[in-house]
Amino acid sequence: MPVLVASDLDRTLIYSSAALSLTMPDARAPRLLCVEVHESRPLSYLTETAAGLLGDLGDAAVFVPATTRTRKQYLRINLPGPPPAYAICANGGHLLVDGVSDPAWHARVTARLADECASLDEVRDHLFATADPAWVRKHRIAEDLFAYLVVERELLPGEWVKELAVWAENRGWTVSLQGRKLYAVPKPLTKSAALHEVARRTGAELTLAAGDSLLDADLLLAADRGWRPGHGELADSDWTAPTITALPERGVLAGERILRELLKATRTGLSGGAGI
């Protein structure tokens, strides 16, 4: 039976220039491969070593990118290895099959959102009313499913973020701060639900996952085994669980370590050791 590997992308496997500058080692800096270009500008990278490992993983398992990116943002990434047959976009709002959104899945998700949490309009209006233009660069709505702000991180008031998180929690939404982006996402909109659907379709008996942010926690818990890097929201809060391995590596080298662990577990099952 196939092994299913679902991984977050940004700040887990691939890194923007800003993310690289925070965690790039000074000595023997690794060679990088650009995997995303937008408007003629290179945006995202992984190491050449990680690229080789990702190619091997794509051959050995059903590899499923699991991202909060919109479909358009995801499709401009050119990952090494076989093209993924499945991809989870918009935090589970879209399940792509050979690059095309499954309409039945999307309809199921939107029906849940209508029944189980406050509306996107209410959350969007609250963000517009309370976010200060002094530290907000952009307001965005993603796929008519959730909202996010692009912020000046050094100017962002921590108390405002905490107050927003409480306000959102009471309405069935989650707040996640990742780099310069602050997300407000409905709780029923999850990567884990899409993971279970792909596992059902593929018949996978073993599921593995990786991620770094609060929005990845449900994905990691839904898998048989999960890994998180030494940076990001989950690391900052020392989040863990019995089936989760917290890795010490930070930044782009964490991407390499995660792929080594995923490949080792794919080849050996849950009894596999710590790295190859």
Short mmCIF file of C-alpha atoms in Angstrom, two decimals:
data_model
loop_
_atom_site.label_atom_id
_atom_site.label_comp_id
_atom_site.label_asym_id
_atom_site.label_seq_id
_atom_site.Cartn_x
_atom_site.Cartn_y
_atom_site.Cartn_z
CA MET A 1 0.00 0.00 0.00
CA PRO A 2 1.28 3.51 -0.76
CA VAL A 3 2.76 5.86 1.82
CA LEU A 4 1.16 9.31 1.82
CA VAL A 5 3.42 12.28 2.65
CA ALA A 6 1.77 15.69 3.09
CA SER A 7 3.96 18.72 3.74
CA ASP A 8 3.52 22.42 4.12
CA LEU A 9 5.65 24.39 1.67
CA ASP A 10 6.58 27.93 2.78
CA ARG A 11 9.10 27.97 5.63
CA THR A 12 8.92 24.18 5.80
CA LEU A 13 10.36 22.99 2.48
CA ILE A 14 10.78 26.22 0.49
CA TYR A 15 12.01 29.62 1.65
CA SER A 16 11.64 33.19 0.42
CA SER A 17 14.59 35.56 0.31
CA ALA A 18 13.41 37.12 3.58
CA ALA A 19 13.19 33.72 5.27
CA LEU A 20 16.62 32.78 3.95
CA SER A 21 18.19 35.92 5.40
CA LEU A 22 16.94 34.99 8.88
CA THR A 23 18.40 31.51 9.02
CA MET A 24 21.05 31.04 6.33
CA PRO A 25 24.26 29.64 7.84
CA ASP A 26 27.33 31.82 7.36
CA ALA A 27 29.81 28.99 6.93
CA ARG A 28 29.63 26.75 3.87
CA ALA A 29 26.33 28.25 2.70
CA PRO A 30 24.40 25.62 0.73
CA ARG A 31 23.77 25.92 -3.00
CA LEU A 32 20.20 26.98 -3.72
CA LEU A 33 17.66 26.14 -6.40
CA CYS A 34 14.96 28.67 -7.28
CA VAL A 35 11.52 27.01 -7.47
CA GLU A 36 9.28 30.06 -7.85
CA VAL A 37 9.42 33.12 -10.10
CA HIS A 38 6.73 35.81 -10.15
CA GLU A 39 6.70 38.90 -12.35
CA SER A 40 10.27 38.06 -13.45
CA ARG A 41 11.52 37.98 -9.85
CA PRO A 42 12.82 34.86 -8.07
CA LEU A 43 10.76 34.32 -4.93
CA SER A 44 11.31 30.91 -3.32
CA TYR A 45 14.19 28.50 -2.93
CA LEU A 46 15.30 25.19 -1.52
CA THR A 47 18.80 23.74 -1.36
CA GLU A 48 20.09 21.55 -4.15
CA THR A 49 20.36 18.73 -1.62
CA ALA A 50 16.71 19.20 -0.66
CA ALA A 51 15.76 19.17 -4.33
CA GLY A 52 17.35 15.76 -4.76
CA LEU A 53 15.68 14.42 -1.63
CA LEU A 54 12.29 15.73 -2.79
CA GLY A 55 12.73 13.97 -6.11
CA ASP A 56 13.49 10.72 -4.31
CA LEU A 57 10.49 11.20 -2.03
CA GLY A 58 8.20 11.78 -5.01
CA ASP A 59 9.35 8.44 -6.44
CA ALA A 60 8.91 6.56 -3.16
CA ALA A 61 5.60 7.96 -1.84
CA VAL A 62 2.46 9.85 -2.77
CA PHE A 63 3.77 13.35 -2.09
CA VAL A 64 1.06 15.94 -1.43
CA PRO A 65 1.93 19.64 -1.05
CA ALA A 66 -0.35 21.05 1.67
CA THR A 67 -0.35 24.83 1.60
CA THR A 68 -2.34 27.87 2.67
CA ARG A 69 -1.46 29.40 -0.69
CA THR A 70 -4.22 30.02 -3.21
CA ARG A 71 -4.34 27.80 -6.28
CA LYS A 72 -2.73 30.51 -8.41
CA GLN A 73 0.09 31.03 -5.91
CA TYR A 74 0.70 27.28 -5.64
CA LEU A 75 0.74 26.63 -9.37
CA ARG A 76 3.59 29.05 -9.97
CA ILE A 77 5.88 26.82 -7.85
CA ASN A 78 7.99 24.35 -9.84
CA LEU A 79 8.95 21.62 -7.39
CA PRO A 80 11.59 19.01 -8.24
CA GLY A 81 10.48 15.45 -8.79
CA PRO A 82 7.33 13.97 -10.31
CA PRO A 83 4.38 16.40 -10.56
CA PRO A 84 2.15 15.75 -7.52
CA ALA A 85 -1.11 14.04 -8.46
CA TYR A 86 -2.78 15.71 -5.47
CA ALA A 87 -2.25 19.08 -3.79
CA ILE A 88 -4.03 20.75 -0.88
CA CYS A 89 -4.47 24.50 -1.45
CA ALA A 90 -6.15 27.36 0.44
CA ASN A 91 -5.63 25.48 3.72
CA GLY A 92 -7.86 22.63 2.54
CA GLY A 93 -10.43 24.69 0.67
CA HIS A 94 -9.31 23.24 -2.65
CA LEU A 95 -8.12 19.70 -3.36
CA LEU A 96 -6.26 19.70 -6.65
CA VAL A 97 -6.24 16.53 -8.74
CA ASP A 98 -3.65 16.74 -11.52
CA GLY A 99 -3.65 20.51 -11.06
CA VAL A 100 -7.44 20.99 -11.21
CA SER A 101 -9.69 21.70 -8.22
CA ASP A 102 -12.16 18.93 -7.36
CA PRO A 103 -15.55 20.73 -7.40
CA ALA A 104 -17.28 18.21 -5.17
CA TRP A 105 -14.63 18.63 -2.46
CA HIS A 106 -14.83 22.42 -2.64
CA ALA A 107 -18.62 22.29 -2.34
CA ARG A 108 -18.36 20.13 0.80
CA VAL A 109 -15.92 22.58 2.37
CA THR A 110 -17.97 25.68 1.64
CA ALA A 111 -21.09 24.01 3.05
CA ARG A 112 -19.25 23.34 6.32
CA LEU A 113 -18.08 26.93 6.55
CA ALA A 114 -21.60 28.25 6.08
CA ASP A 115 -22.84 26.07 8.95
CA GLU A 116 -20.03 26.12 11.50
CA CYS A 117 -18.43 29.56 11.85
CA ALA A 118 -18.85 33.30 11.40
CA SER A 119 -18.91 34.63 7.87
CA LEU A 120 -15.91 35.85 5.93
CA ASP A 121 -17.63 39.23 5.54
CA GLU A 122 -17.78 39.70 9.32
CA VAL A 123 -14.10 38.87 9.75
CA ARG A 124 -13.00 40.99 6.79
CA ASP A 125 -14.95 44.00 8.10
CA HIS A 126 -13.38 43.58 11.55
CA LEU A 127 -9.89 43.51 10.06
CA PHE A 128 -10.53 46.63 8.00
CA ALA A 129 -11.97 48.44 11.04
CA THR A 130 -9.23 47.56 13.55
CA ALA A 131 -5.97 47.14 11.60
CA ASP A 132 -3.91 50.33 11.53
CA PRO A 133 -2.76 51.51 8.06
CA ALA A 134 0.51 52.50 9.72
CA TRP A 135 1.57 48.83 9.80
CA VAL A 136 -0.68 47.17 7.20
CA ARG A 137 0.72 46.99 3.69
CA LYS A 138 -2.05 44.93 2.07
CA HIS A 139 -5.51 43.50 2.82
CA ARG A 140 -6.23 40.26 0.94
CA ILE A 141 -9.12 37.79 0.55
CA ALA A 142 -7.98 34.31 -0.54
CA GLU A 143 -10.27 32.19 -2.71
CA ASP A 144 -13.34 33.70 -0.96
CA LEU A 145 -12.44 31.44 1.97
CA PHE A 146 -10.24 33.39 4.39
CA ALA A 147 -8.48 36.72 4.89
CA TYR A 148 -4.92 37.80 5.50
CA LEU A 149 -2.90 40.97 6.02
CA VAL A 150 0.61 41.74 4.82
CA VAL A 151 2.12 43.71 7.70
CA GLU A 152 5.24 45.54 8.78
CA ARG A 153 6.21 42.95 11.34
CA GLU A 154 8.40 45.23 13.46
CA LEU A 155 5.51 47.71 13.84
CA LEU A 156 2.77 45.16 14.47
CA PRO A 157 1.41 45.53 18.05
CA GLY A 158 1.51 42.24 19.89
CA GLU A 159 -1.52 43.16 21.98
CA TRP A 160 -3.60 43.73 18.85
CA VAL A 161 -2.71 40.26 17.59
CA LYS A 162 -3.71 38.71 20.94
CA GLU A 163 -7.01 40.60 20.98
CA LEU A 164 -7.73 39.57 17.40
CA ALA A 165 -7.02 35.92 18.24
CA VAL A 166 -9.55 35.99 21.11
CA TRP A 167 -12.15 37.77 18.97
CA ALA A 168 -11.64 35.23 16.15
CA GLU A 169 -11.69 32.21 18.48
CA ASN A 170 -15.13 33.22 19.72
CA ARG A 171 -16.38 33.18 16.13
CA GLY A 172 -14.85 29.87 15.07
CA TRP A 173 -11.77 31.31 13.38
CA THR A 174 -8.01 30.94 13.93
CA VAL A 175 -5.33 33.66 13.74
CA SER A 176 -1.84 32.71 12.54
CA LEU A 177 1.16 35.02 12.15
CA GLN A 178 3.73 33.73 9.65
CA GLY A 179 6.53 36.08 8.67
CA ARG A 180 4.91 39.24 7.30
CA LYS A 181 1.48 37.62 6.83
CA LEU A 182 -1.25 37.50 9.44
CA TYR A 183 -3.97 34.99 8.56
CA ALA A 184 -7.55 34.74 9.77
CA VAL A 185 -8.82 31.28 8.81
CA PRO A 186 -12.09 29.47 9.63
CA LYS A 187 -11.55 26.54 12.00
CA PRO A 188 -13.51 24.12 9.74
CA LEU A 189 -11.07 24.93 6.91
CA THR A 190 -8.31 22.40 7.56
CA LYS A 191 -5.49 20.64 5.79
CA SER A 192 -6.22 17.52 7.85
CA ALA A 193 -9.65 16.98 6.30
CA ALA A 194 -8.13 17.06 2.83
CA LEU A 195 -5.35 14.70 3.99
CA HIS A 196 -7.94 12.15 5.10
CA GLU A 197 -9.67 12.44 1.73
CA VAL A 198 -6.45 11.82 -0.22
CA ALA A 199 -5.63 8.87 2.04
CA ARG A 200 -9.07 7.43 1.33
CA ARG A 201 -8.63 7.83 -2.42
CA THR A 202 -5.12 6.39 -2.54
CA GLY A 203 -5.61 3.62 0.01
CA ALA A 204 -2.56 4.81 1.97
CA GLU A 205 -1.98 2.91 5.21
CA LEU A 206 0.81 5.16 6.47
CA THR A 207 0.55 8.96 6.48
CA LEU A 208 3.42 11.33 7.25
CA ALA A 209 3.35 15.12 7.55
CA ALA A 210 5.50 18.20 8.13
CA GLY A 211 4.79 21.85 8.88
CA ASP A 212 5.87 24.86 10.92
CA SER A 213 2.81 27.02 11.66
CA LEU A 214 -0.31 26.95 13.78
CA LEU A 215 -2.29 26.17 10.64
CA ASP A 216 -0.23 22.97 10.24
CA ALA A 217 -0.95 21.58 13.71
CA ASP A 218 -4.09 19.70 12.66
CA LEU A 219 -2.24 18.23 9.66
CA LEU A 220 0.58 16.94 11.88
CA LEU A 221 -1.84 15.45 14.40
CA ALA A 222 -3.88 13.76 11.65
CA ALA A 223 -0.84 11.91 10.30
CA ASP A 224 0.65 8.77 11.79
CA ARG A 225 3.87 10.69 12.31
CA GLY A 226 4.85 14.33 11.90
CA TRP A 227 7.87 16.65 11.97
CA ARG A 228 8.25 20.35 12.64
CA PRO A 229 11.36 22.53 12.23
CA GLY A 230 13.09 24.54 14.95
CA HIS A 231 11.53 27.79 13.73
CA GLY A 232 7.97 29.03 13.23
CA GLU A 233 4.85 29.36 15.35
CA LEU A 234 4.89 25.77 16.59
CA ALA A 235 8.53 25.96 17.66
CA ASP A 236 8.03 29.36 19.29
CA SER A 237 5.32 27.88 21.52
CA ASP A 238 7.23 24.59 22.11
CA TRP A 239 4.24 22.76 20.62
CA THR A 240 4.55 19.01 20.42
CA ALA A 241 2.60 15.77 20.71
CA PRO A 242 3.45 12.06 21.12
CA THR A 243 3.63 11.43 17.35
CA ILE A 244 5.50 14.69 16.55
CA THR A 245 9.27 15.08 16.25
CA ALA A 246 10.56 18.59 16.98
CA LEU A 247 13.73 19.07 14.96
CA PRO A 248 16.51 21.45 16.08
CA GLU A 249 17.38 22.71 12.60
CA ARG A 250 16.13 26.14 11.54
CA GLY A 251 15.61 27.70 8.13
CA VAL A 252 16.55 26.21 4.81
CA LEU A 253 18.62 23.44 6.40
CA ALA A 254 15.52 22.36 8.31
CA GLY A 255 13.95 21.67 4.91
CA GLU A 256 16.73 19.21 4.16
CA ARG A 257 16.37 17.48 7.54
CA ILE A 258 12.59 17.20 7.18
CA LEU A 259 12.92 15.59 3.76
CA ARG A 260 15.51 13.13 5.07
CA GLU A 261 13.17 12.14 7.88
CA LEU A 262 10.18 11.78 5.56
CA LEU A 263 12.16 9.68 3.11
CA LYS A 264 13.55 7.46 5.89
CA ALA A 265 10.08 6.87 7.35
CA THR A 266 8.66 6.17 3.89
CA ARG A 267 11.25 3.49 3.27
CA THR A 268 11.18 1.86 6.69
CA GLY A 269 7.73 2.59 8.11
CA LEU A 270 7.04 3.83 11.62
CA SER A 271 9.95 1.80 13.02
CA GLY A 272 12.45 3.93 11.08
CA GLY A 273 15.27 5.74 12.86
CA ALA A 274 16.24 9.40 13.02
CA GLY A 275 17.64 10.34 9.66
CA ILE A 276 19.59 9.00 6.72
#
